[in-house]
Tab-separated table of C-alpha atoms in Angstrom:
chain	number	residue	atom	x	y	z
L	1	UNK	CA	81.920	83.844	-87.428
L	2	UNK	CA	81.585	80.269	-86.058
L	3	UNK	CA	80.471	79.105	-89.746
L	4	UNK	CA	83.014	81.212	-91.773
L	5	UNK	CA	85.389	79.118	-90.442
L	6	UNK	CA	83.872	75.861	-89.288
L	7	UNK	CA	87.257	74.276	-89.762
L	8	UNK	CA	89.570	76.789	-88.220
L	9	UNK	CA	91.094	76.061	-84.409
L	10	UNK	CA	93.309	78.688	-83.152
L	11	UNK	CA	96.956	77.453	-84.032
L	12	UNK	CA	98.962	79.125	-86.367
L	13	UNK	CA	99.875	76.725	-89.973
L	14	UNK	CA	100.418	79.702	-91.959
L	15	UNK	CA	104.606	79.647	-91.095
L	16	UNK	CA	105.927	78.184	-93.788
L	17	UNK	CA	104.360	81.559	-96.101
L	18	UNK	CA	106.740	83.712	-95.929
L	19	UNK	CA	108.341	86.143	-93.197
L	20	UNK	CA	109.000	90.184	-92.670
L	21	UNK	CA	108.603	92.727	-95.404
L	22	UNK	CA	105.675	90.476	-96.578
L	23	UNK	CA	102.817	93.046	-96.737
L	24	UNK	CA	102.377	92.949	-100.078
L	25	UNK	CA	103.516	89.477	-101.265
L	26	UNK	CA	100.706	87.658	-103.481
L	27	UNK	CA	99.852	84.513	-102.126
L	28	UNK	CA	98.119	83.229	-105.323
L	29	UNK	CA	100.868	84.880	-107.700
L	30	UNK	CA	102.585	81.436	-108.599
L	31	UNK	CA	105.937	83.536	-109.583
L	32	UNK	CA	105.918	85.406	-106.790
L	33	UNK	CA	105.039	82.621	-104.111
L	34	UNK	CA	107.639	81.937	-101.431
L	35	UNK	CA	107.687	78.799	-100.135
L	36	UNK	CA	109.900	77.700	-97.395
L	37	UNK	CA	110.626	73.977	-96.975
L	38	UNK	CA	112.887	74.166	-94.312
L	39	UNK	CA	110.860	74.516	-91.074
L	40	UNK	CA	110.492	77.594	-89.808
L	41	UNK	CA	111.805	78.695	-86.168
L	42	UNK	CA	108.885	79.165	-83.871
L	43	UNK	CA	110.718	80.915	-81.232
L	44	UNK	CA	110.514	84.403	-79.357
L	45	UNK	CA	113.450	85.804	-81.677
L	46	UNK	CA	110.282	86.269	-83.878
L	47	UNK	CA	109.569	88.872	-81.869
L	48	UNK	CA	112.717	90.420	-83.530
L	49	UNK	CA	113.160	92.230	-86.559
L	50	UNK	CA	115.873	89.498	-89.006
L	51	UNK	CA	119.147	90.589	-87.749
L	52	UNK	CA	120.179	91.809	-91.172
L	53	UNK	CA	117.972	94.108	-90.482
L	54	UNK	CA	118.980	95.488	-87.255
L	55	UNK	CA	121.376	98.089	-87.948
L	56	UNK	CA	119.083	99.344	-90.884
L	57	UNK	CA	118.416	103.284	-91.235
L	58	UNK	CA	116.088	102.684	-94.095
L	59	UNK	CA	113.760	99.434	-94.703
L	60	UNK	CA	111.915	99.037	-97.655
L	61	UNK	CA	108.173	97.533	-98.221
L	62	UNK	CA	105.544	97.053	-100.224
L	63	UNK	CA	102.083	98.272	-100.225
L	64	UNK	CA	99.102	97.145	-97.684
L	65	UNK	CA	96.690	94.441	-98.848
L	66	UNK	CA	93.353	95.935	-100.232
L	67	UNK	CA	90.187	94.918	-99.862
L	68	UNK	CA	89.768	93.546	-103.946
L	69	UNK	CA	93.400	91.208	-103.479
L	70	UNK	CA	91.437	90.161	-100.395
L	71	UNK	CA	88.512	89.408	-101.346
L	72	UNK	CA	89.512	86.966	-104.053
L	73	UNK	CA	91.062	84.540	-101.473
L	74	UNK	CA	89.834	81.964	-99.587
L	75	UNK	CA	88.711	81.775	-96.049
L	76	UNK	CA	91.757	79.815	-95.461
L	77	UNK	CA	94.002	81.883	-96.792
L	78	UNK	CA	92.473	84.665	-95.113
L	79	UNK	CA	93.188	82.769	-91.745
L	80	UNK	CA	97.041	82.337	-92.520
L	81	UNK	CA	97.136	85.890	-93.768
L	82	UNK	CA	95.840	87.132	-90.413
L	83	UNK	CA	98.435	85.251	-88.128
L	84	UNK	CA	101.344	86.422	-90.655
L	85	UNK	CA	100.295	90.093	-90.117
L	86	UNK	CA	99.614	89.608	-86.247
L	87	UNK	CA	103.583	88.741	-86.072
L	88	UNK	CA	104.714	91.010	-88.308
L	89	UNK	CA	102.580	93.477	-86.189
L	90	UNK	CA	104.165	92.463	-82.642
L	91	UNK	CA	107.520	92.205	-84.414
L	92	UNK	CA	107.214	96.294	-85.276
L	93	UNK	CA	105.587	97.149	-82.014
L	94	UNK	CA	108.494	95.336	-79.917
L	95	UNK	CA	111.405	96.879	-82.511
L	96	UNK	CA	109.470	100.095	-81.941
L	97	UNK	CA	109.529	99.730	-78.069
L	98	UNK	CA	113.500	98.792	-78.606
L	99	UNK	CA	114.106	102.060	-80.471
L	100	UNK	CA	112.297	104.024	-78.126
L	101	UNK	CA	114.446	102.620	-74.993
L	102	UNK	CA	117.535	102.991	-76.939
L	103	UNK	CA	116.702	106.382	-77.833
L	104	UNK	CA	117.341	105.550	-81.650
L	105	UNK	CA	114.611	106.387	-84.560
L	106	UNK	CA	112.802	103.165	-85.530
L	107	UNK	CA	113.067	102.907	-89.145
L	108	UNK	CA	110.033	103.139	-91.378
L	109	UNK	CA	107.363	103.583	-89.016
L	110	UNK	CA	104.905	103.721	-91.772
L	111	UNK	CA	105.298	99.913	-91.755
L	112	UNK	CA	103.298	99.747	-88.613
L	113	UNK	CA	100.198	101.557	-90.471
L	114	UNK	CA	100.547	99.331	-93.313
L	115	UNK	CA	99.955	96.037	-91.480
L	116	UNK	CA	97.240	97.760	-89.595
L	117	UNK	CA	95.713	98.609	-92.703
L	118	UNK	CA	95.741	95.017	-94.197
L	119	UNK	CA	94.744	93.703	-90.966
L	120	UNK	CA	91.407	95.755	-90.912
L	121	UNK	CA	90.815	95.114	-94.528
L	122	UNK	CA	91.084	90.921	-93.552
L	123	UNK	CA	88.205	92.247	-90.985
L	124	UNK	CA	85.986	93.900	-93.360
L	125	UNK	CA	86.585	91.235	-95.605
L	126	UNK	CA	85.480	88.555	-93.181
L	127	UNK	CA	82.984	90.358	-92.490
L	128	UNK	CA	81.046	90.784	-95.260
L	129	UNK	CA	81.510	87.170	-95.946
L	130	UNK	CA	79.746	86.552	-92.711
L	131	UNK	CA	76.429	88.762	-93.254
L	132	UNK	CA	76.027	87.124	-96.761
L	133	UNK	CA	76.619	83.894	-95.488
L	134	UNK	CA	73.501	84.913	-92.430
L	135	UNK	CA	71.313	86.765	-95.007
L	136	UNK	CA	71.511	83.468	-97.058
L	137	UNK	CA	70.498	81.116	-94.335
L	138	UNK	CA	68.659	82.915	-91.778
L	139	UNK	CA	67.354	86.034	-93.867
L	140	UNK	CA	69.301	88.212	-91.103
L	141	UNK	CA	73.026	89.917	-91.360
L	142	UNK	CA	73.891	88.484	-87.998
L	143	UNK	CA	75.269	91.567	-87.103
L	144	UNK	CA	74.740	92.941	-83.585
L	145	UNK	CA	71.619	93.893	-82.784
L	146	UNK	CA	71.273	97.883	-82.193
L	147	UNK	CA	68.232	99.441	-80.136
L	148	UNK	CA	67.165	102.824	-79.552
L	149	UNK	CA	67.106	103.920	-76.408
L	150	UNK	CA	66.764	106.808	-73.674
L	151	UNK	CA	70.160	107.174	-72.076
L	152	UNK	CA	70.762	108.604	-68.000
L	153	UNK	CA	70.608	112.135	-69.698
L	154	UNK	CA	67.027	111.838	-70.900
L	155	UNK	CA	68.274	111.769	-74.699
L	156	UNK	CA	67.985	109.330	-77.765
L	157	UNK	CA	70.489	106.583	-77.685
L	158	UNK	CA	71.927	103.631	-79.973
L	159	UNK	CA	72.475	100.944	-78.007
L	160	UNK	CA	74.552	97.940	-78.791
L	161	UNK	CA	73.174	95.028	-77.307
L	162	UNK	CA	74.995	92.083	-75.805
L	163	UNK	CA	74.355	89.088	-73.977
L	164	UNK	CA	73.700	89.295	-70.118
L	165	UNK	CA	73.669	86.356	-67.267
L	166	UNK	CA	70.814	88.183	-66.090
L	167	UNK	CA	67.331	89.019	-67.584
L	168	UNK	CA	66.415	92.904	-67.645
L	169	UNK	CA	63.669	92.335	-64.945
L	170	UNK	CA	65.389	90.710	-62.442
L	171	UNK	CA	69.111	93.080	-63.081
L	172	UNK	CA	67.788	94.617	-59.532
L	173	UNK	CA	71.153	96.710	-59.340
L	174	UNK	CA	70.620	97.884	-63.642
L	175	UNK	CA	66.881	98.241	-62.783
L	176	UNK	CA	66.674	100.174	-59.159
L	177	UNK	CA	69.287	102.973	-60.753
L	178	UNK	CA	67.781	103.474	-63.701
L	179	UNK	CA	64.458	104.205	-62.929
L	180	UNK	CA	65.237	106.661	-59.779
L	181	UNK	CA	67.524	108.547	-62.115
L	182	UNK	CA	67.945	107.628	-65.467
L	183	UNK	CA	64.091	107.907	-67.083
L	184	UNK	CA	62.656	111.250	-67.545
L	185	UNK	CA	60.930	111.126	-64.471
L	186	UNK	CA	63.448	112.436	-62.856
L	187	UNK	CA	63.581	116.139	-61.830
L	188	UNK	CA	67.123	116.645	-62.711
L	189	UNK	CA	66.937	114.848	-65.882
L	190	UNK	CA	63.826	116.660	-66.754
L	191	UNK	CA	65.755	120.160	-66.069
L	192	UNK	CA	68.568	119.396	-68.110
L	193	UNK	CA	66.192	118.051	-70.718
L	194	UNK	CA	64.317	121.067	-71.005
L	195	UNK	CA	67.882	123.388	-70.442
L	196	UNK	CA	69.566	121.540	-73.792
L	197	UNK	CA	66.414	121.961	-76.279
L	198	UNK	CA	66.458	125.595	-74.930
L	199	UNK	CA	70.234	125.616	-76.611
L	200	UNK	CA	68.766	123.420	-79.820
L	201	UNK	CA	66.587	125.876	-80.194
L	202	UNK	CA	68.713	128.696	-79.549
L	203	UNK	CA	70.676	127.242	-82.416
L	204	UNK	CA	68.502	127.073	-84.580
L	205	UNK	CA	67.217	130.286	-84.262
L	206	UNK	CA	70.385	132.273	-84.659
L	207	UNK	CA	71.272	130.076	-87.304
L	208	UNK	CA	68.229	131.723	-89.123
L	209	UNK	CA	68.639	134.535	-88.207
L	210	UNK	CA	72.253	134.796	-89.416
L	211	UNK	CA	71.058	133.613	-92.857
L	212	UNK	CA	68.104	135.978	-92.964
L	213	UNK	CA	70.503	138.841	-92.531
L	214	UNK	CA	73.273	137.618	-94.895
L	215	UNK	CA	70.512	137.156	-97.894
L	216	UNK	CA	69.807	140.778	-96.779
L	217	UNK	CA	73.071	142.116	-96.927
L	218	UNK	CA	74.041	140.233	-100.435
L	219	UNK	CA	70.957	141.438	-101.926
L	220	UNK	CA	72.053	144.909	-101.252
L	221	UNK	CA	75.400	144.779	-102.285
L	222	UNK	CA	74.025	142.615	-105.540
L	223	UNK	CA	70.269	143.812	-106.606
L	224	UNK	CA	71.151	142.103	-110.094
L	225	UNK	CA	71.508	138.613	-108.062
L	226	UNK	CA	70.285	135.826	-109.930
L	227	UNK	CA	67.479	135.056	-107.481
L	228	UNK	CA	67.156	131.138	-107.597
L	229	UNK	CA	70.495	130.807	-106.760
L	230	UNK	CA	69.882	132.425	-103.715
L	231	UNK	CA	66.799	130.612	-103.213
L	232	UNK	CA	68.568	127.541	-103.952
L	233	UNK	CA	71.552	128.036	-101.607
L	234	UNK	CA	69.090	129.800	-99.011
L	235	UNK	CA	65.805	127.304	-98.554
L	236	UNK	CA	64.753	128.574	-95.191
L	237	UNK	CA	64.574	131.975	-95.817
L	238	UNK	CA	61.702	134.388	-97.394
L	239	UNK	CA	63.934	136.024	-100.502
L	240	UNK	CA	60.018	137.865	-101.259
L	241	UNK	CA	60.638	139.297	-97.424
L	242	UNK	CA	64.417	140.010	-97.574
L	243	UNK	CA	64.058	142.196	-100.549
L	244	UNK	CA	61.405	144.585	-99.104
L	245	UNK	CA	63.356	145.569	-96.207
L	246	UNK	CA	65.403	148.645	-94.922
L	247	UNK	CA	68.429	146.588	-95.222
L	248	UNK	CA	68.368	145.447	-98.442
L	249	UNK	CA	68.098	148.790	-100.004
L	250	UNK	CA	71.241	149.769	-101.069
L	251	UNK	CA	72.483	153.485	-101.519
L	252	UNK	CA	70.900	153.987	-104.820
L	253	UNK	CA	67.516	155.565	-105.817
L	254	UNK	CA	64.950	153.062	-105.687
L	255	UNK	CA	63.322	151.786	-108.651
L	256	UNK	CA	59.682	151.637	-108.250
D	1	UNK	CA	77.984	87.938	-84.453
D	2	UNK	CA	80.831	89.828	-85.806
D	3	UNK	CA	84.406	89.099	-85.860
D	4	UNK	CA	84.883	90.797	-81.846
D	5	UNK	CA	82.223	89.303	-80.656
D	6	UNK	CA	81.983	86.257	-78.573
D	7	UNK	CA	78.928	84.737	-76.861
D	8	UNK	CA	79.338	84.538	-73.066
D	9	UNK	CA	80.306	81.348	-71.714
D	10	UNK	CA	78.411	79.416	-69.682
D	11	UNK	CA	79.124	76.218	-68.563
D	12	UNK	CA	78.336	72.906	-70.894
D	13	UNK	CA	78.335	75.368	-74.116
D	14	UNK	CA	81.449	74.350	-76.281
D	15	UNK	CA	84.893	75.731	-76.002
D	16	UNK	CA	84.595	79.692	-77.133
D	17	UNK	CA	87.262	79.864	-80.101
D	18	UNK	CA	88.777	82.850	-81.315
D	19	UNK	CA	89.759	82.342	-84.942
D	20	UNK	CA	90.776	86.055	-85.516
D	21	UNK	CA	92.591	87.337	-82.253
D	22	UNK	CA	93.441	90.668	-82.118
D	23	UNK	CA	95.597	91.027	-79.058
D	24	UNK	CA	99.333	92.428	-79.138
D	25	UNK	CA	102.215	91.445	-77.471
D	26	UNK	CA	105.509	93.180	-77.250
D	27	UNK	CA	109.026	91.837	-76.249
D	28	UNK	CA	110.443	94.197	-73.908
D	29	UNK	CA	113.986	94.621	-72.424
D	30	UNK	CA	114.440	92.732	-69.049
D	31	UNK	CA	115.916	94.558	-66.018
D	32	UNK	CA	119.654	93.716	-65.252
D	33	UNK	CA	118.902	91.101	-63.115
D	34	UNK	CA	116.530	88.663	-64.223
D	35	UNK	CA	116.693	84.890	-63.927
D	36	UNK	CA	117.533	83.367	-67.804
D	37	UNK	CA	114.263	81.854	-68.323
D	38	UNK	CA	111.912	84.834	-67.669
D	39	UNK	CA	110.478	86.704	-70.265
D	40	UNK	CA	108.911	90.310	-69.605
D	41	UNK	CA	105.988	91.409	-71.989
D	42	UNK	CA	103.552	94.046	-72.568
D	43	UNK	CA	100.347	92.941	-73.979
D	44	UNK	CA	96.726	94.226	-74.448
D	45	UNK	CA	94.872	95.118	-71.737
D	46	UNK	CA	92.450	92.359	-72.322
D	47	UNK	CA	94.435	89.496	-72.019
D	48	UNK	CA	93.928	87.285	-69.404
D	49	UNK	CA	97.081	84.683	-68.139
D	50	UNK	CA	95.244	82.263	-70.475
D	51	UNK	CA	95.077	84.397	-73.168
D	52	UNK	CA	98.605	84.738	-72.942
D	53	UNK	CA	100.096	81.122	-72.226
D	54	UNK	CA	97.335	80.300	-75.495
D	55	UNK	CA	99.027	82.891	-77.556
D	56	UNK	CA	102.622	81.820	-76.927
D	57	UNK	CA	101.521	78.166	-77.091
D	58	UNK	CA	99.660	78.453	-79.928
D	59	UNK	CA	100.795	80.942	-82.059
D	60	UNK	CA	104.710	81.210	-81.002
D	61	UNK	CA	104.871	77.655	-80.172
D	62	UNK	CA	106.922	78.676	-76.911
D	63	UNK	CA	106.507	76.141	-73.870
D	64	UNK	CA	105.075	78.088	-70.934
D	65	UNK	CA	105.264	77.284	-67.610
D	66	UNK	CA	103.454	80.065	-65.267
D	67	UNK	CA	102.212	83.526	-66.211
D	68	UNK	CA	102.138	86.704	-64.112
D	69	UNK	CA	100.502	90.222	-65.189
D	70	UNK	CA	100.152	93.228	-63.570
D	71	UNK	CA	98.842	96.888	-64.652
D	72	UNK	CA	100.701	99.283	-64.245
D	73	UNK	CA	99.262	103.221	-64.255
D	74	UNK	CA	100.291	105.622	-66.435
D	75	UNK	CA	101.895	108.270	-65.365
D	76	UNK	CA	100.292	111.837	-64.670
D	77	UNK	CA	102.335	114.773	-66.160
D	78	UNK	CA	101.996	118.165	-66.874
D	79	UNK	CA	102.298	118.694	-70.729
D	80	UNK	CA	106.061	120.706	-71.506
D	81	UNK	CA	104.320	123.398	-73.628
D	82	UNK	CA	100.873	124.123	-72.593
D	83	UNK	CA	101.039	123.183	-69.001
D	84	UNK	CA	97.809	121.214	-68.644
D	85	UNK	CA	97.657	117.439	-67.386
D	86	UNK	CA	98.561	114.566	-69.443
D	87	UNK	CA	98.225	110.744	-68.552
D	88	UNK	CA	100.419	108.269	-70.018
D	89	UNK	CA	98.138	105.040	-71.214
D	90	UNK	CA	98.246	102.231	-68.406
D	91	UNK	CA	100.360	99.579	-69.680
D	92	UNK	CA	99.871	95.611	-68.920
D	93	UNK	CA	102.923	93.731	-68.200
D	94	UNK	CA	103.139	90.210	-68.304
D	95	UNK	CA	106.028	88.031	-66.875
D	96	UNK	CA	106.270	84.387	-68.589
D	97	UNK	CA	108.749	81.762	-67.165
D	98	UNK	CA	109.858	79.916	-69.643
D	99	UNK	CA	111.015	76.122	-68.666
D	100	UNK	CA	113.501	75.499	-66.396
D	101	UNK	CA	116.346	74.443	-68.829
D	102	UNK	CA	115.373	77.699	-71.826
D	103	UNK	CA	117.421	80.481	-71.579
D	104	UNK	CA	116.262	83.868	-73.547
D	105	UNK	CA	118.887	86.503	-73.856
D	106	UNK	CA	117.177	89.781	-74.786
D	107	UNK	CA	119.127	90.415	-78.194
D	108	UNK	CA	121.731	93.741	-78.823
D	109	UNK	CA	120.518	95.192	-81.371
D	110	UNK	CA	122.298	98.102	-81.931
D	111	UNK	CA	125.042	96.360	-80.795
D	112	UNK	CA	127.246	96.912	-84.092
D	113	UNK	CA	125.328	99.758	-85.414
D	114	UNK	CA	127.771	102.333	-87.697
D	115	UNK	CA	129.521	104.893	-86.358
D	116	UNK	CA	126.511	107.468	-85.112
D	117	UNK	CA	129.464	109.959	-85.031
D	118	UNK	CA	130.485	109.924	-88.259
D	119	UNK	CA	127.219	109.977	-89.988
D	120	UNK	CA	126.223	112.830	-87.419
D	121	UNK	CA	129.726	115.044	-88.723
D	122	UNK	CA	128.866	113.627	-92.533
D	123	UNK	CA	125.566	115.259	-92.555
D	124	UNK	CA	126.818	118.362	-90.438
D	125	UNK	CA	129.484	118.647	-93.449
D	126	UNK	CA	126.748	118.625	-95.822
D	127	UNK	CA	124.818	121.028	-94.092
D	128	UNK	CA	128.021	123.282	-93.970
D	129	UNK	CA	128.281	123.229	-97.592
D	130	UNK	CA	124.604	124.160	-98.790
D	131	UNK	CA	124.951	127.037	-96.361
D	132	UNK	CA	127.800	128.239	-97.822
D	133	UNK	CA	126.699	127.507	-101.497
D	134	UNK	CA	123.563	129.779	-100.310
D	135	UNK	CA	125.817	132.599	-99.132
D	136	UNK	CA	127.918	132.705	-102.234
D	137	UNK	CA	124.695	132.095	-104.610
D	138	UNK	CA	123.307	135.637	-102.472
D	139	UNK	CA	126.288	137.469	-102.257
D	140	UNK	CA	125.003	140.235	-104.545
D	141	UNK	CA	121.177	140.321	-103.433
D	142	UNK	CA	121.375	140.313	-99.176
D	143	UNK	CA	117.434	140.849	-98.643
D	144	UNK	CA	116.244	138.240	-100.705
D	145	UNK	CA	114.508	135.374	-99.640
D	146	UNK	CA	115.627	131.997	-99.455
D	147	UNK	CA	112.551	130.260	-101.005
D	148	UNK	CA	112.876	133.136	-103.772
D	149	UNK	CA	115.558	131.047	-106.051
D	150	UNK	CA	116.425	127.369	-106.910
């Protein structure tokens, strides 16, 4: 993240693009660029809808930003984009919160999912900028590390790693817990360890089972069955075995 | 190192940056009595009182002079229809003074909205007169569906 944007400090530049209803504005589009000279307010009546748009039962907007208009822009642009669609976002939330207090209906609510939208495409966009930018210098995606591990309940984990103060070793209050409960050693653990591959199994068996009996049943209704269909759709079962039994004779004279 | 995720600070490392914030802030409606500089907010539960004098600084370019949050629970209630429990989400309220001399007046905004009213009878009209076209259109065939005809 650090060396997407080396240059970037937190402090919003990107005012003078353009203002509501902008979810779908081109920024490279030199037709449909807005530009505004004149400064822009930076006040908290951004936190508000523009007033001609107050009294509005029905406000229109474009589309969300997809990933391939995204991807074409530059990290810079990227950066703008982001702050634009952060106010824009806490503009609808607080005209949404308005509504709700006044007991009106907010208009267009579907505007809300639309910035979210572009928002998480800026994300994965950034994103994948980032892991080729790691797998380039340091052969690695840079991504966060994920471990496998045994959780309190005895059972396979994936565990997200993250920085601590503390090493593992010396975590004494991590540490004491998790090995007097936590590991398998413990009786409890062990119990429900053995009690929920009891139900896996269970599961598995009936699910068998079930399919034995249905291959059974569909052979009897339909002797003419085209066989490695049903072999095909029905790996686990013995179609050989099926067809000798009691159930899969149907009420016809047997042809031997 | 993915856009969320920061490396913990510890002291001498340089400043932690966040180029990509993802925190929300909403303006909300004051209580009748509120002194003219003070601004009441509800913001992600993450923010700290830095986070949110560095958002308003930064990104809303508002002056801020003291920050106060507080959490406040969400609600337990029993759901209308089914009867079981239902908790509202805890929401964080921040209170931001704003320089002495600032004054924020939380805007009307339905202040001159159209008659609610009138549009309320205008549609009721409407509704009048698709019923009756529907009566007349039937008149002949009672039983029959409405779904059954354009």
């Amino acid at each position: 993240m650090n060396f997407v944007f080396r240059n970037g400090v937190l402090k919003y530049v990107a005012a003078n693009y353009f203002r509501s209803q902008c979810t779908a504005t081109k920024l490279n589009a030199p037709s449909n660029r807005i530009v505004h000279t004149s400064s822009t307010s930076y006040d908290l009546m951004e936190f508000f809808d523009d007033k001609k748009n107050w009294n509005e039962t029905n406000i229109k907007v474009g589309r969300a930003w997809k990933l391939d208009e995204l991807r074409i822009k530059s990290n810079t642009d990227l950066h703008k984009l982001w702050y634009v669609l952060l106010k824009e976002r806490n503009m609808l939330y607080t005209m949404e919160h308005e509504c709700k207090e006044k007991v009106r209906l907010f208009p267009n609510p579907e505007r809300i999912d639309k910035v979210q939208e572009s928002m998480k495409n800026i994300e994965t966009v950034v994103r994948e900028r980032n892991i080729a930018y790691y797998q380039l210098e340091t052969g690695e995606t840079g991504e966060r590390p994920v471990e496998e591990v045994v959780n309190l309940f005895g059972l396979p984990e994936k565990y997200e790693k993250s920085e601590y103060m503390v090493p593992k070793f010396m975590n004494t209050k991590w540490v004491k817990p998790y090995l007097e409960h936590g590991l398998i050693n413990s009786i409890a653990v062990k119990k429900f360890y053995r009690l929920y591959k009891e139900k896996l199994h269970n599961e598995s068996r009936k699910a068998r089972n079930r399919d034995y009996n249905h291959v059974q049943q569909l052979l009897k209704r339909f002797p003419d069955m085209d066989l490695e269909k049903l072999r095909e759709q029905y790996p686990n079962v013995d179609i050989e075995k099926a067809m000798r039994t009691k159930k899969a004779r149907g009420h016809y004279f047997p042809k031997y | 190192m993915s856009t969320r995720w920061y490396p913990i600070y510890q002291r001498g490392n340089p400043q932690l940056r966040v180029f990509l914030p993802n925190f929300w802030m909403k303006l909300v409606h004051p209580p009748p009595k509120q002194l003219p500089n003070t601004v009441h907010f509800h913001c992600s539960m993450e923010m700290t009182k830095y986070d949110i004098r560095n958002y308003l600084e930064k990104i809303y370019n508002v002056p801020v002079i003291d920050v106060r949050t507080k959490i406040i629970l969400g609600k337990f209630r029993k759901d209308l229809g089914k009867g079981y429990v239902v908790k509202d989400d805890d929401i964080k309220y921040a209170y931001v003074t704003l320089p002495k001399d600032t004054k924020f007046v939380f805007p009307d905004i339905f202040e001159k909205s159209k008659d609610a009213d009138e549009e309320h009878l205008k549609s009721l009209e409407e509704a009048k007169k698709t019923f009756k076209n529907y009566i007349h259109r039937n008149k002949s065939r009672p039983d029959v569906p409405s779904w059954f005809s354009i």
